[in-house]
Coordinates of C-alpha atoms and ligand atoms in Angstrom, one line a residue:
M1 CA 47.5 53.9 -56.5
K2 CA 45.3 55.8 -54.0
A3 CA 44.1 58.7 -55.3
E4 CA 44.6 62.2 -53.2
F5 CA 41.7 64.9 -53.1
K6 CA 41.9 68.2 -51.8
S7 CA 38.0 68.5 -51.5
T8 CA 34.9 67.0 -51.5
E9 CA 34.1 69.6 -54.4
E10 CA 37.2 68.6 -56.6
L11 CA 36.2 64.6 -56.2
D12 CA 32.7 65.8 -57.4
R13 CA 34.2 67.5 -60.4
L14 CA 36.0 64.5 -61.2
L15 CA 32.8 62.1 -60.6
R16 CA 30.7 64.5 -63.0
Q17 CA 33.4 64.4 -65.6
R18 CA 32.9 60.7 -65.3
G19 CA 29.3 60.9 -66.0
L20 CA 28.7 59.7 -62.2
S21 CA 27.7 61.5 -58.9
G22 CA 27.8 60.8 -55.3
I23 CA 24.5 60.5 -53.1
W24 CA 25.6 62.5 -50.9
R25 CA 24.9 65.4 -52.8
I26 CA 21.1 65.3 -52.8
N27 CA 19.7 67.8 -50.1
R28 CA 18.0 66.3 -47.6
D29 CA 14.6 68.8 -48.9
E30 CA 14.4 66.3 -51.9
R31 CA 13.2 63.4 -49.8
P32 CA 10.2 64.9 -47.8
L33 CA 8.0 63.1 -45.6
D34 CA 5.0 64.1 -47.3
P35 CA 4.9 64.4 -51.1
K36 CA 5.5 67.7 -52.7
T37 CA 4.2 68.8 -55.6
A38 CA 5.0 72.0 -58.4
V39 CA 1.0 71.9 -59.3
R40 CA -0.8 74.7 -57.4
P41 CA -4.1 74.9 -56.6
H42 CA -6.0 77.2 -58.8
L43 CA -9.1 78.4 -60.2
W44 CA -9.9 79.7 -63.7
K45 CA -13.1 82.0 -64.5
W46 CA -15.7 80.6 -67.0
A47 CA -15.9 84.6 -68.2
D48 CA -12.0 84.4 -69.3
I49 CA -12.1 80.9 -71.2
F50 CA -15.4 81.8 -73.1
D51 CA -14.1 85.7 -73.8
S52 CA -10.9 83.8 -74.9
L53 CA -12.6 81.0 -77.2
V54 CA -14.8 83.4 -79.0
Q55 CA -11.4 85.8 -79.5
A56 CA -9.4 82.6 -80.9
R57 CA -13.3 81.7 -83.1
E58 CA -12.1 85.1 -85.0
R59 CA -8.8 84.7 -85.4
I60 CA -8.4 80.9 -85.6
G61 CA -9.5 78.7 -88.5
I62 CA -9.0 75.4 -88.5
Q63 CA -10.4 75.1 -92.0
G64 CA -7.7 73.8 -94.4
G65 CA -5.4 75.3 -91.9
S66 CA -2.4 73.6 -90.2
V67 CA -4.0 74.2 -86.8
E68 CA -6.3 71.2 -86.6
R69 CA -8.3 72.0 -83.1
R70 CA -9.3 75.2 -81.7
V71 CA -8.5 74.7 -78.4
I72 CA -7.5 76.5 -75.6
R73 CA -5.3 75.0 -72.6
L74 CA -5.8 75.9 -68.7
V75 CA -2.4 76.5 -67.3
N76 CA -1.1 75.9 -63.8
P77 CA 1.2 78.4 -62.4
G78 CA 3.3 75.9 -60.9
L79 CA 3.5 74.9 -64.4
E80 CA 4.2 77.3 -66.9
N81 CA 7.1 76.1 -68.7
T82 CA 5.3 73.2 -69.6
E83 CA 2.1 74.7 -70.1
M84 CA 0.0 71.7 -68.5
T85 CA -2.8 71.8 -66.0
S86 CA -1.3 69.7 -63.5
H87 CA 1.8 66.9 -63.6
T88 CA 0.0 64.4 -65.2
M89 CA -3.3 65.9 -66.9
L90 CA -4.1 68.6 -69.2
L91 CA -7.5 70.0 -69.4
S92 CA -8.5 72.5 -72.5
F93 CA -11.4 74.0 -73.9
Q94 CA -12.6 73.5 -77.6
L95 CA -15.0 75.9 -79.6
I96 CA -16.0 74.5 -83.0
Q97 CA -18.4 76.1 -85.3
P98 CA -21.1 75.1 -87.6
G99 CA -19.8 73.3 -90.7
E100 CA -16.5 73.2 -89.4
V101 CA -14.7 69.8 -89.6
A102 CA -11.3 69.1 -87.0
P103 CA -9.5 66.4 -88.9
A104 CA -8.8 63.2 -88.0
H105 CA -5.8 62.1 -85.9
R106 CA -4.6 59.6 -83.5
H107 CA -2.3 59.8 -80.6
T108 CA -0.7 57.4 -77.8
M109 CA -2.4 60.2 -75.3
T110 CA -6.1 59.5 -74.0
A111 CA -8.9 61.9 -74.4
I112 CA -12.3 62.3 -72.8
R113 CA -14.6 64.9 -73.9
F114 CA -17.4 66.8 -72.0
I115 CA -19.9 68.8 -73.4
L116 CA -20.5 71.8 -72.1
Q117 CA -23.0 73.7 -74.6
G118 CA -24.1 73.7 -78.4
K119 CA -26.1 71.4 -80.8
G120 CA -25.2 69.3 -83.7
A121 CA -21.7 68.5 -83.6
Y122 CA -20.4 65.0 -83.1
T123 CA -17.4 63.1 -82.4
N124 CA -15.9 60.0 -84.4
V125 CA -14.5 57.6 -82.8
D126 CA -13.1 55.1 -84.5
G127 CA -16.2 55.0 -87.3
H128 CA -18.4 55.5 -84.1
K129 CA -20.4 58.6 -84.6
M130 CA -21.2 60.2 -81.6
V131 CA -23.8 62.3 -81.5
M132 CA -23.1 65.3 -78.5
E133 CA -25.2 66.8 -75.9
D134 CA -25.0 68.9 -72.8
G135 CA -23.4 66.6 -69.9
D136 CA -22.5 64.0 -72.3
L137 CA -19.0 62.2 -71.4
I138 CA -17.3 60.5 -74.8
L139 CA -14.3 58.6 -74.6
T140 CA -11.4 58.5 -77.1
P141 CA -9.0 56.0 -76.1
Q142 CA -5.4 55.6 -76.7
W143 CA -4.3 55.2 -80.2
S144 CA -8.4 55.8 -81.5
W145 CA -8.7 57.4 -84.6
H146 CA -11.0 60.5 -83.8
E147 CA -12.3 63.7 -86.0
H148 CA -14.9 66.3 -84.7
A149 CA -17.8 67.5 -87.1
H150 CA -20.0 70.6 -86.7
E151 CA -23.5 69.9 -88.7
G152 CA -25.9 72.2 -86.4
D153 CA -25.8 75.9 -86.5
R154 CA -24.6 77.2 -82.8
D155 CA -20.9 76.8 -81.9
M156 CA -20.2 74.4 -79.7
I157 CA -17.9 74.0 -76.7
W158 CA -16.2 71.2 -74.9
I159 CA -13.9 69.8 -72.2
D160 CA -10.9 67.8 -73.6
G161 CA -9.0 65.8 -70.9
L162 CA -6.2 64.2 -71.6
D163 CA -3.1 62.3 -69.9
V164 CA -0.5 64.4 -71.8
P165 CA 2.4 65.3 -69.2
F166 CA 2.0 61.8 -67.8
I167 CA 2.3 60.2 -71.6
Q168 CA 5.3 63.0 -72.0
S169 CA 7.2 62.0 -68.8
L170 CA 7.2 58.4 -70.3
Q171 CA 8.6 59.4 -73.5
V172 CA 6.0 57.7 -75.5
I173 CA 4.2 60.2 -77.3
S174 CA 3.4 59.3 -80.7
F175 CA 0.9 61.2 -83.1
E176 CA -0.6 60.2 -86.4
P177 CA -2.4 62.4 -89.0
F178 CA -5.2 60.3 -91.0
K179 CA -4.5 60.3 -94.8
E180 CA -7.4 60.5 -96.2
K181 CA -9.5 63.6 -95.8
R182 CA -12.4 62.4 -93.8
L183 CA -12.6 59.6 -91.4
G184 CA -15.6 57.3 -92.5
V185 CA -18.2 56.2 -90.5
R186 CA -19.5 53.0 -90.0
S187 CA -23.0 51.6 -89.8
S188 CA -24.4 50.2 -87.0
S189 CA -24.4 46.4 -88.7
D190 CA -20.7 47.2 -89.0
L191 CA -20.2 48.1 -85.8
A192 CA -21.9 44.3 -84.0
P193 CA -19.9 41.7 -83.7
P194 CA -20.8 39.1 -86.3
Y195 CA -21.3 36.0 -83.5
G196 CA -23.1 38.6 -80.7
M197 CA -21.0 37.6 -77.7
T198 CA -19.7 34.7 -78.6
R199 CA -16.6 33.7 -81.1
P200 CA -15.3 31.1 -83.4
V201 CA -12.7 29.8 -81.5
G202 CA -9.4 30.4 -82.5
E203 CA -10.6 33.7 -84.1
P204 CA -8.9 36.8 -82.2
S205 CA -11.0 39.2 -80.0
A206 CA -14.0 40.3 -82.1
D207 CA -14.2 44.2 -82.5
L208 CA -16.9 44.8 -79.9
P209 CA -18.1 48.4 -79.9
A210 CA -16.2 50.4 -78.0
P211 CA -18.3 51.6 -74.9
L212 CA -17.2 55.3 -75.5
H213 CA -20.3 57.5 -74.9
Y214 CA -21.9 58.0 -71.3
R215 CA -25.2 60.2 -72.0
W216 CA -26.5 62.7 -69.5
R217 CA -30.3 61.9 -70.1
D218 CA -28.8 58.4 -68.6
T219 CA -26.2 60.0 -66.1
Y220 CA -28.2 62.5 -64.5
P221 CA -31.2 60.9 -63.4
N222 CA -28.4 57.9 -61.9
L223 CA -27.1 60.8 -60.3
K224 CA -30.2 62.2 -58.6
R225 CA -31.1 58.9 -57.1
L226 CA -27.8 58.4 -55.8
A227 CA -28.0 61.9 -53.9
E228 CA -31.6 61.1 -52.4
G229 CA -30.0 58.0 -50.2
T230 CA -27.3 58.1 -47.6
L231 CA -24.1 60.5 -49.0
N232 CA -20.6 60.0 -48.9
P233 CA -19.5 62.8 -46.0
F234 CA -16.1 63.5 -47.9
E235 CA -17.7 63.7 -51.4
G236 CA -21.7 64.3 -51.3
A237 CA -23.5 62.0 -54.0
A238 CA -20.7 61.1 -56.5
M239 CA -20.1 58.8 -59.2
E240 CA -17.5 57.5 -61.2
Y241 CA -18.0 56.4 -65.1
V242 CA -17.3 52.8 -65.2
N243 CA -15.4 51.4 -67.9
P244 CA -18.0 48.3 -68.7
L245 CA -15.2 46.2 -70.6
S246 CA -12.5 46.4 -67.6
G247 CA -15.2 47.0 -64.6
G248 CA -12.6 49.2 -63.7
S249 CA -11.7 53.2 -63.8
T250 CA -13.1 55.0 -66.8
L251 CA -9.9 55.0 -68.9
P252 CA -6.3 53.2 -67.8
T253 CA -4.8 56.6 -66.6
L254 CA -7.8 58.5 -65.6
S255 CA -11.1 58.8 -63.8
C256 CA -13.8 60.9 -64.8
W257 CA -16.5 61.7 -62.0
I258 CA -19.8 63.5 -61.5
Q259 CA -20.7 64.7 -58.2
L260 CA -24.2 66.5 -56.8
L261 CA -24.0 68.7 -53.4
R262 CA -27.1 69.1 -52.5
P263 CA -28.3 72.7 -51.4
G264 CA -25.9 73.8 -48.6
M265 CA -24.2 70.6 -48.1
R266 CA -21.0 70.7 -47.0
T267 CA -18.4 67.7 -47.2
L268 CA -15.8 66.7 -45.0
G269 CA -11.9 67.4 -45.8
H270 CA -9.1 64.6 -46.9
R271 CA -6.5 64.7 -49.1
H272 CA -4.9 62.1 -51.1
T273 CA -1.7 61.3 -53.5
S274 CA -3.5 61.8 -56.6
T275 CA -4.9 65.3 -58.2
S276 CA -7.9 66.4 -59.5
I277 CA -9.7 68.9 -61.6
Y278 CA -13.2 69.7 -60.8
H279 CA -15.4 71.7 -63.8
A280 CA -18.7 73.5 -62.0
F281 CA -21.6 72.3 -64.3
R282 CA -24.3 73.4 -62.5
G283 CA -24.7 75.6 -59.2
S284 CA -22.2 77.6 -57.2
G285 CA -20.0 76.7 -54.2
T286 CA -16.5 76.9 -52.6
T287 CA -14.0 74.7 -52.0
V288 CA -11.1 74.8 -49.8
I289 CA -8.0 73.9 -50.8
N290 CA -5.0 73.7 -47.5
G291 CA -6.9 76.5 -46.3
E292 CA -7.9 79.1 -49.0
P293 CA -11.3 79.2 -49.9
F294 CA -11.8 79.2 -53.8
H295 CA -15.4 80.3 -54.7
W296 CA -16.8 78.8 -58.0
E297 CA -19.7 79.6 -60.5
Q298 CA -20.6 77.7 -63.1
G299 CA -18.3 77.2 -65.7
D300 CA -15.1 77.7 -63.4
T301 CA -12.3 75.2 -63.3
F302 CA -10.3 74.4 -60.5
V303 CA -7.2 71.8 -59.5
V304 CA -6.8 70.5 -56.3
P305 CA -2.9 69.1 -56.2
L306 CA -1.7 66.7 -54.7
W307 CA -1.4 65.8 -50.8
H308 CA -3.4 69.0 -50.1
W309 CA -6.3 69.1 -48.2
H310 CA -10.1 69.8 -49.5
E311 CA -13.6 70.1 -49.0
H312 CA -16.5 71.4 -50.8
A313 CA -19.5 73.3 -50.2
N314 CA -22.7 74.3 -52.0
R315 CA -22.9 77.6 -51.3
S316 CA -27.0 78.0 -52.4
S317 CA -30.0 76.9 -50.1
K318 CA -32.1 75.9 -52.8
D319 CA -30.4 75.2 -55.6
E320 CA -28.3 71.7 -56.2
A321 CA -24.6 72.1 -57.2
I322 CA -22.7 69.5 -59.8
L323 CA -19.0 68.9 -60.3
F324 CA -17.5 66.8 -63.2
S325 CA -14.1 65.9 -62.5
M326 CA -11.2 63.9 -63.9
H327 CA -8.4 62.3 -61.6
D328 CA -5.4 60.7 -62.0
A329 CA -6.1 57.9 -59.2
P330 CA -6.0 55.0 -62.0
I331 CA -2.2 55.7 -62.4
L332 CA -1.3 56.0 -58.7
K333 CA -3.6 52.7 -57.9
A334 CA -1.7 51.1 -60.5
F335 CA 1.6 51.2 -58.7
G336 CA 0.3 51.0 -55.3
L337 CA 0.9 54.6 -54.8
Y338 CA -2.4 55.8 -53.6
R339 CA -2.9 56.8 -49.8
E340 CA -5.7 59.0 -48.5
E341 CA -6.3 60.8 -45.1
K342 CA -9.4 61.7 -43.9
Q343 CA -10.1 64.8 -41.7
G344 CA -12.5 63.0 -39.3
E345 CA -15.0 65.6 -37.9
T346 CA -12.4 68.6 -38.2
R347 CA -13.6 70.9 -39.8
L348 CA -11.4 73.3 -42.2
G349 CA -12.5 76.8 -41.8
L350 CA -14.8 78.2 -44.7
Ligands
LIG1 FE1 -6.8 64.4 -80.5
LIG2 FE1 -11.1 64.3 -53.4

């Protein structure tokens, strides 16, 4: 029997009741030529972050309490519902006091730590004890046990970068607290594969020491050397932390960079489908995002959302500026969705 309808609205209502939806209901705005994002360009001042950490230090205890980490997240103004820094990444700051232990756990989210200040704390990842120093990058691959402990005498602060919102969107979050009180530290002989770089045929993959710790004392001389040569016009002297096991990006979902802008340097603008979060590790500068200038000093952190034009400038005529950054580009590249547009010689106004 042929059904008769009075109006499209009536048809839509009927389809809804049946768990169906007509594609004619899609708004043209939902199919833009240029990618659209809810993530907004934003800069957080170090003075606000530091003061918030100090206030949290007075009120939030992590010893024996229900709180496992004293961490403050950067919330993008376009993502207040989710309290994430971008749609794919979360960047936070963590403070640990002397004598504290942030208990062990593991999760399906991948994490990185970039160390900002203090001495004497270590992070233990799957039994690898890594003593943290300023400028070090330490990786916590997904599902690896990790615990932080502080044996020094001054507060330590570092950046935590994670792929939380991406893993959330895939609905594969798993989180497991460690059952014992402390995570054991393996001795160096435990960490060495028993047959070196060979293994008996038929045995499963050897437990190779994970490439987890990039020391500033190695990174900085390499960065300086690169900065003496020809610079990338869009990035200055920029290096990606390579994962030596894969030869690829730092981690499957995150790429970490360290970038030096020579005194007075100004890069050309470009835009891409990946999102970037920058932390001003040294120096001061200005990054113009879609025509809006964001002035940064040491400790400030800012987001460049996807498909937004951006260019960086070092505002000092005598001091170098160094940016640490985290990018979701490996996700885009894995699915053939990475796209970049360069601005050539045309400059955005500073
Ligand atoms: Fe964790
Ligand atoms: Fe870029």
